[in-house]
Short mmCIF file of C-alpha atoms in Angstrom, two decimals:
data_model
loop_
_atom_site.label_atom_id
_atom_site.label_comp_id
_atom_site.label_asym_id
_atom_site.label_seq_id
_atom_site.Cartn_x
_atom_site.Cartn_y
_atom_site.Cartn_z
CA MET A 16 0.05 0.07 0.13
CA GLY A 17 1.62 3.32 -1.21
CA PHE A 18 1.09 6.70 0.95
CA ARG A 19 -1.44 7.85 -1.55
CA ASN A 20 -3.37 4.83 -0.13
CA ILE A 21 -3.00 5.28 3.26
CA LEU A 22 -5.97 7.01 4.21
CA SER A 23 -8.68 4.70 2.41
CA GLY A 24 -6.70 1.65 3.83
CA LEU A 25 -7.09 3.41 7.61
CA ALA A 26 -11.17 4.10 6.28
CA LEU A 27 -11.04 0.01 5.59
CA GLY A 28 -9.59 -0.53 8.87
CA LEU A 29 -6.44 -2.27 7.12
CA PRO A 30 -3.05 -2.60 8.69
CA LEU A 31 -0.74 0.72 7.76
CA VAL A 32 2.16 -1.54 5.77
CA LEU A 33 3.77 -0.10 3.19
CA GLY A 34 4.39 -2.77 0.02
CA ALA A 35 8.02 -3.61 -0.43
CA ILE A 36 9.15 -1.03 2.38
CA PRO A 37 10.40 -3.07 5.31
CA SER A 38 10.23 -2.11 8.76
CA ILE A 39 14.15 -1.21 10.44
CA PRO A 40 14.29 -1.95 14.37
CA GLY A 41 14.95 1.44 16.54
CA PHE A 42 14.04 3.57 13.28
CA ASN A 43 10.32 4.90 12.65
CA LEU A 44 9.29 5.53 8.83
CA THR A 45 9.45 9.08 7.93
CA TRP A 46 8.44 9.02 4.34
CA GLY A 47 8.70 6.31 1.83
CA GLU A 48 7.51 5.23 -1.83
CA ASP A 49 7.00 1.72 -2.81
CA PHE A 50 6.21 2.20 -6.86
CA THR A 51 3.07 0.76 -6.28
CA GLY A 52 0.83 1.56 -9.74
CA ASN A 53 -0.19 0.71 -13.28
CA ALA A 54 2.29 -0.72 -15.85
CA GLY A 55 3.55 2.31 -17.71
CA SER A 56 2.34 5.00 -15.85
CA LEU A 57 4.71 7.79 -14.21
CA PRO A 58 5.57 7.86 -10.68
CA SER A 59 3.15 9.73 -8.41
CA PRO A 60 3.45 13.46 -8.64
CA ALA A 61 2.57 13.71 -4.79
CA HIS A 62 6.06 12.49 -4.22
CA TRP A 63 8.16 13.22 -7.13
CA ILE A 64 9.44 15.91 -9.62
CA ILE A 65 10.84 14.87 -12.75
CA ASP A 66 13.84 16.85 -13.95
CA THR A 67 13.77 17.17 -17.99
CA GLY A 68 16.51 18.46 -20.37
CA HIS A 69 20.30 19.57 -19.61
CA SER A 70 19.79 21.79 -16.66
CA TYR A 71 18.29 23.54 -14.27
CA PRO A 72 16.42 26.64 -15.75
CA GLY A 73 19.60 28.93 -15.19
CA GLY A 74 21.37 25.88 -13.94
CA PRO A 75 25.07 24.67 -14.89
CA ALA A 76 24.99 23.38 -18.37
CA ASN A 77 24.56 19.05 -18.25
CA TRP A 78 23.41 19.42 -14.87
CA GLY A 79 27.04 20.25 -13.52
CA THR A 80 28.64 16.75 -14.39
CA GLY A 81 29.21 16.84 -18.61
CA GLU A 82 26.68 14.37 -18.72
CA ILE A 83 25.15 14.24 -22.26
CA GLN A 84 21.86 12.69 -21.91
CA ALA A 85 18.66 14.83 -22.24
CA TYR A 86 16.12 13.31 -19.19
CA THR A 87 12.48 13.62 -20.02
CA SER A 88 9.09 12.73 -18.58
CA SER A 89 8.51 10.08 -21.23
CA THR A 90 7.23 6.59 -20.24
CA ASN A 91 9.77 5.37 -22.81
CA ASN A 92 12.36 6.35 -20.25
CA LEU A 93 10.49 6.54 -16.82
CA ARG A 94 7.81 4.32 -15.90
CA LEU A 95 6.11 2.16 -13.35
CA ASN A 96 6.44 -1.52 -14.21
CA GLY A 97 2.91 -2.34 -12.46
CA ASN A 98 4.65 -5.01 -10.09
CA GLY A 99 6.07 -2.46 -7.39
CA ARG A 100 9.44 -1.02 -9.42
CA LEU A 101 10.41 1.54 -10.82
CA GLN A 102 12.14 1.64 -14.03
CA ILE A 103 14.48 4.02 -15.53
CA ILE A 104 15.66 3.33 -18.97
CA ALA A 105 18.57 5.14 -20.82
CA ILE A 106 18.01 5.30 -24.62
CA ARG A 107 20.08 6.18 -27.80
CA GLU A 108 18.19 8.16 -30.40
CA SER A 109 18.56 7.60 -33.88
CA HIS A 110 20.59 10.56 -34.40
CA GLY A 111 23.11 9.57 -31.96
CA GLY A 112 21.87 11.40 -28.77
CA TRP A 113 20.32 9.66 -25.84
CA THR A 114 17.62 10.45 -23.16
CA SER A 115 17.20 8.75 -19.67
CA ALA A 116 15.54 10.05 -16.67
CA ARG A 117 15.58 12.12 -13.28
CA ILE A 118 13.47 11.87 -10.51
CA GLU A 119 13.84 13.82 -6.98
CA SER A 120 11.74 13.95 -4.09
CA GLN A 121 8.78 17.00 -3.71
CA ARG A 122 9.90 17.07 -0.04
CA ALA A 123 13.26 18.44 1.18
CA ASP A 124 12.96 18.47 4.57
CA PHE A 125 14.85 15.52 5.31
CA VAL A 126 17.01 15.60 7.82
CA CYS A 127 18.56 14.35 11.11
CA ARG A 128 17.58 16.11 14.51
CA LYS A 129 20.41 16.20 17.38
CA GLY A 130 20.39 13.34 19.68
CA GLY A 131 18.99 11.44 16.62
CA LYS A 132 19.49 9.08 13.79
CA MET A 133 18.67 9.37 9.94
CA ARG A 134 18.45 6.58 7.54
CA ILE A 135 17.87 7.26 3.86
CA GLU A 136 17.79 3.68 1.78
CA ALA A 137 16.60 2.05 -1.40
CA SER A 138 16.30 -1.50 -3.05
CA LEU A 139 18.04 -0.77 -6.24
CA ASN A 140 18.70 -2.96 -9.48
CA LEU A 141 21.09 -1.61 -10.99
CA PRO A 142 21.56 -1.83 -15.56
CA ALA A 143 22.69 -4.91 -16.82
CA VAL A 144 23.99 -4.62 -20.54
CA PRO A 145 26.42 -6.08 -22.94
CA GLN A 146 28.31 -2.67 -23.40
CA PRO A 147 27.70 -0.24 -20.25
CA ILE A 148 30.57 2.01 -20.84
CA GLY A 149 28.75 5.57 -20.07
CA TYR A 150 26.25 4.12 -17.90
CA TRP A 151 26.10 6.60 -14.62
CA PRO A 152 22.95 5.29 -12.45
CA ALA A 153 22.94 7.30 -8.84
CA PHE A 154 20.88 7.65 -5.52
CA TRP A 155 21.92 10.59 -3.71
CA THR A 156 20.76 13.87 -1.58
CA LEU A 157 21.14 17.36 -2.02
CA GLY A 158 20.99 20.29 0.10
CA ALA A 159 17.43 21.70 0.07
CA ALA A 160 19.18 25.32 -0.28
CA TYR A 161 19.85 24.02 -3.91
CA ARG A 162 16.80 24.46 -5.34
CA GLY A 163 15.94 27.33 -6.81
CA GLN A 164 19.72 28.72 -6.31
CA TYR A 165 21.84 25.88 -8.60
CA TRP A 166 25.13 28.09 -8.25
CA ASN A 167 25.99 26.88 -4.38
CA TRP A 168 27.15 23.67 -4.89
CA PRO A 169 29.02 22.02 -3.15
CA GLY A 170 28.68 24.23 0.13
CA ILE A 171 24.95 23.03 0.78
CA GLY A 172 26.00 19.11 0.90
CA GLU A 173 25.57 16.17 -1.04
CA PHE A 174 25.21 12.42 0.02
CA ASP A 175 26.43 10.25 -2.95
CA ILE A 176 24.45 6.66 -1.21
CA MET A 177 24.60 4.92 -4.26
CA GLU A 178 26.74 5.61 -7.28
CA ASN A 179 28.20 3.58 -10.26
CA VAL A 180 29.77 3.56 -13.50
CA ASN A 181 30.81 1.76 -16.35
CA GLY A 182 28.63 -1.56 -15.46
CA ILE A 183 31.53 -2.06 -12.99
CA ASN A 184 30.47 -4.57 -9.73
CA ARG A 185 31.45 -1.57 -7.16
CA VAL A 186 28.75 0.66 -5.16
CA TRP A 187 30.80 4.13 -4.72
CA GLY A 188 29.94 6.29 -1.52
CA VAL A 189 30.35 10.12 -1.82
CA LEU A 190 30.31 13.13 0.52
CA HIS A 191 30.59 16.47 -1.61
CA CYS A 192 30.89 19.56 0.87
CA GLY A 193 32.55 23.00 1.25
CA ALA A 194 34.38 24.74 -1.32
CA ASN A 195 34.62 23.73 -4.93
CA PRO A 196 37.87 23.22 -6.41
CA GLY A 197 39.66 21.46 -3.20
CA GLY A 198 38.37 22.71 0.10
CA PRO A 199 38.04 19.89 2.93
CA CYS A 200 35.92 17.52 0.33
CA PHE A 201 38.96 17.69 -1.83
CA GLU A 202 36.24 18.82 -4.84
CA THR A 203 35.61 17.96 -7.26
CA ASP A 204 35.85 14.14 -6.71
CA GLY A 205 34.84 14.61 -3.03
CA ARG A 206 35.35 12.26 -0.04
CA PRO A 207 34.93 8.73 -1.49
CA ASN A 208 35.16 5.35 -0.86
CA SER A 209 33.54 1.72 -2.61
CA ARG A 210 33.46 -2.19 -2.64
CA GLU A 211 31.89 -5.01 -4.78
CA CYS A 212 28.57 -5.65 -3.88
CA PRO A 213 27.87 -8.74 -1.90
CA GLY A 214 26.83 -11.99 -3.16
CA ALA A 215 25.59 -11.10 -6.50
CA PRO A 216 27.04 -8.45 -9.07
CA CYS A 217 25.46 -5.13 -8.88
CA GLN A 218 24.17 -5.25 -12.54
CA GLY A 219 20.57 -7.42 -12.98
CA ASN A 220 20.25 -7.97 -8.64
CA LEU A 221 18.55 -6.17 -5.95
CA HIS A 222 21.01 -4.81 -3.61
CA THR A 223 19.98 -2.44 -0.47
CA TYR A 224 21.96 0.91 -0.42
CA THR A 225 21.76 2.60 2.63
CA PHE A 226 22.99 6.32 4.35
CA GLU A 227 22.75 6.84 8.02
CA VAL A 228 23.36 9.83 9.96
CA ASP A 229 24.20 9.11 13.66
CA ARG A 230 23.98 12.29 15.76
CA THR A 231 23.27 10.51 18.94
CA GLN A 232 26.68 11.32 20.14
CA GLN A 233 27.32 14.90 21.06
CA GLN A 234 31.18 15.08 20.69
CA LEU A 235 31.71 12.81 17.72
CA GLU A 236 28.63 12.85 14.42
CA ALA A 237 29.12 10.24 11.88
CA ILE A 238 27.26 9.75 8.57
CA ARG A 239 27.97 5.97 7.15
CA TRP A 240 27.44 3.98 4.14
CA PHE A 241 26.39 0.76 3.16
CA VAL A 242 25.15 -1.87 0.79
CA ASP A 243 23.00 -4.76 1.96
CA GLY A 244 24.04 -3.80 5.71
CA ILE A 245 27.72 -4.04 5.49
CA LEU A 246 29.12 -0.53 6.57
CA PHE A 247 31.37 0.58 3.44
CA HIS A 248 32.74 4.10 4.36
CA GLN A 249 32.41 6.61 7.37
CA ILE A 250 33.26 10.21 8.11
CA VAL A 251 33.13 11.59 10.93
CA SER A 252 32.76 15.12 12.36
CA THR A 253 36.34 15.70 13.65
CA ASP A 254 37.39 15.18 9.72
CA LEU A 255 35.69 18.61 8.85
CA PRO A 256 35.82 22.01 9.88
CA PRO A 257 32.51 22.21 12.37
CA ASP A 258 30.76 25.12 10.11
CA THR A 259 31.39 22.60 6.79
CA TRP A 260 30.44 19.71 8.67
CA ALA A 261 26.94 21.74 10.08
CA GLN A 262 25.60 23.12 6.67
CA ALA A 263 26.48 19.47 4.77
CA VAL A 264 25.31 17.46 7.67
CA HIS A 265 22.45 19.24 9.94
CA LYS A 266 20.54 20.82 6.93
CA PRO A 267 17.51 19.11 5.30
CA HIS A 268 18.21 17.35 1.99
CA PHE A 269 15.87 16.41 -0.94
CA ILE A 270 16.18 12.90 -2.63
CA LEU A 271 17.52 11.96 -6.27
CA LEU A 272 17.53 9.01 -8.73
CA ASN A 273 18.59 9.32 -12.28
CA LEU A 274 20.55 7.23 -14.50
CA ALA A 275 23.01 9.19 -16.79
CA ILE A 276 25.05 8.59 -19.45
CA GLY A 277 28.46 10.31 -19.77
CA GLY A 278 30.25 13.07 -17.75
CA ALA A 279 33.23 13.14 -15.46
CA PHE A 280 32.66 10.28 -13.34
CA PRO A 281 32.50 7.55 -16.23
CA ASN A 282 34.99 9.65 -17.99
CA LYS A 283 37.94 9.63 -15.32
CA ASN A 284 36.94 5.68 -14.50
CA TYR A 285 37.44 4.64 -18.31
CA GLY A 286 40.35 6.90 -18.98
CA ASN A 287 38.45 8.49 -22.19
CA THR A 288 35.50 9.93 -23.40
CA THR A 289 32.17 8.13 -22.89
CA PRO A 290 29.53 6.39 -24.42
CA LEU A 291 30.83 4.74 -27.01
CA PRO A 292 29.37 4.40 -30.37
CA THR A 293 29.03 0.66 -28.80
CA THR A 294 27.33 1.31 -25.66
CA THR A 295 24.52 -0.93 -25.25
CA SER A 296 20.78 0.99 -26.11
CA GLY A 297 18.18 -0.04 -23.33
CA GLY A 298 19.88 -0.13 -20.23
CA VAL A 299 17.47 -0.13 -16.97
CA LEU A 300 17.62 1.03 -13.47
CA GLU A 301 14.92 -0.55 -11.36
CA ALA A 302 14.22 1.01 -7.93
CA GLU A 303 11.94 -1.65 -5.28
CA TYR A 304 11.57 1.14 -2.63
CA ILE A 305 12.86 4.27 -1.57
CA ALA A 306 12.95 5.49 2.00
CA VAL A 307 13.67 7.45 5.03
CA TYR A 308 13.84 6.56 8.51
CA ASN A 309 14.53 8.55 11.71
CA ASN A 310 14.44 8.00 15.51
#
């Protein structure tokens, strides 16, 4: 049952349960999307903004990353599959250009309060294609102050919960913060770490990607990245200047999910410009759920 069906469910005396969204011991569900809906329909506009084109109006070109695709609101690129999953499809057009999709949460108030913890989590299946060079799926957040401004990155903070490039069986978690270039987060690279997906490849299999903000300790706060519950990256508050940490971690964020083609990260990883003429069209990024928890 999606949030849009909660009121009717309560009226019928049904239990308040979201379809695919798990409970986490010690946490309360703040917000969640289980992508329930008719096959071929767009995700709920009550929950999601669909970004289109090559940039925000007046913002950096190519979304500030050099990615080459045009984002669209077409169900060729973005749709529910009718079985509880969202699909984002990257397509090479007949003229050689690419289209794909990018969504961001309507809500921009996801924040961890002092003394508590917050988790942002998704169950995702990354694109599995024969030639993946140039594919760049991402599940991430931006500080809410970015909305309508577009030139205050990276000071507003960015949590890259799951990034993957070029079909490599590896998940990257990255913090972006401070100033660009350089600064305490070494921009434009940020502060990354990565690991292989456990058990089965990231591509073609569902894995759970989790980001946690921990403000339970007054003297030492932390942010952490997990894949399938395995911790693979941690940054603590003493790693950054106090004002930089506060701006990136203490302020509200919104959530994004997209499938980019080409750009700085896949190009750097590959050592040349991506995508290739042979890069496979039609790769699919699937999301089973996205949820935010607090305690």
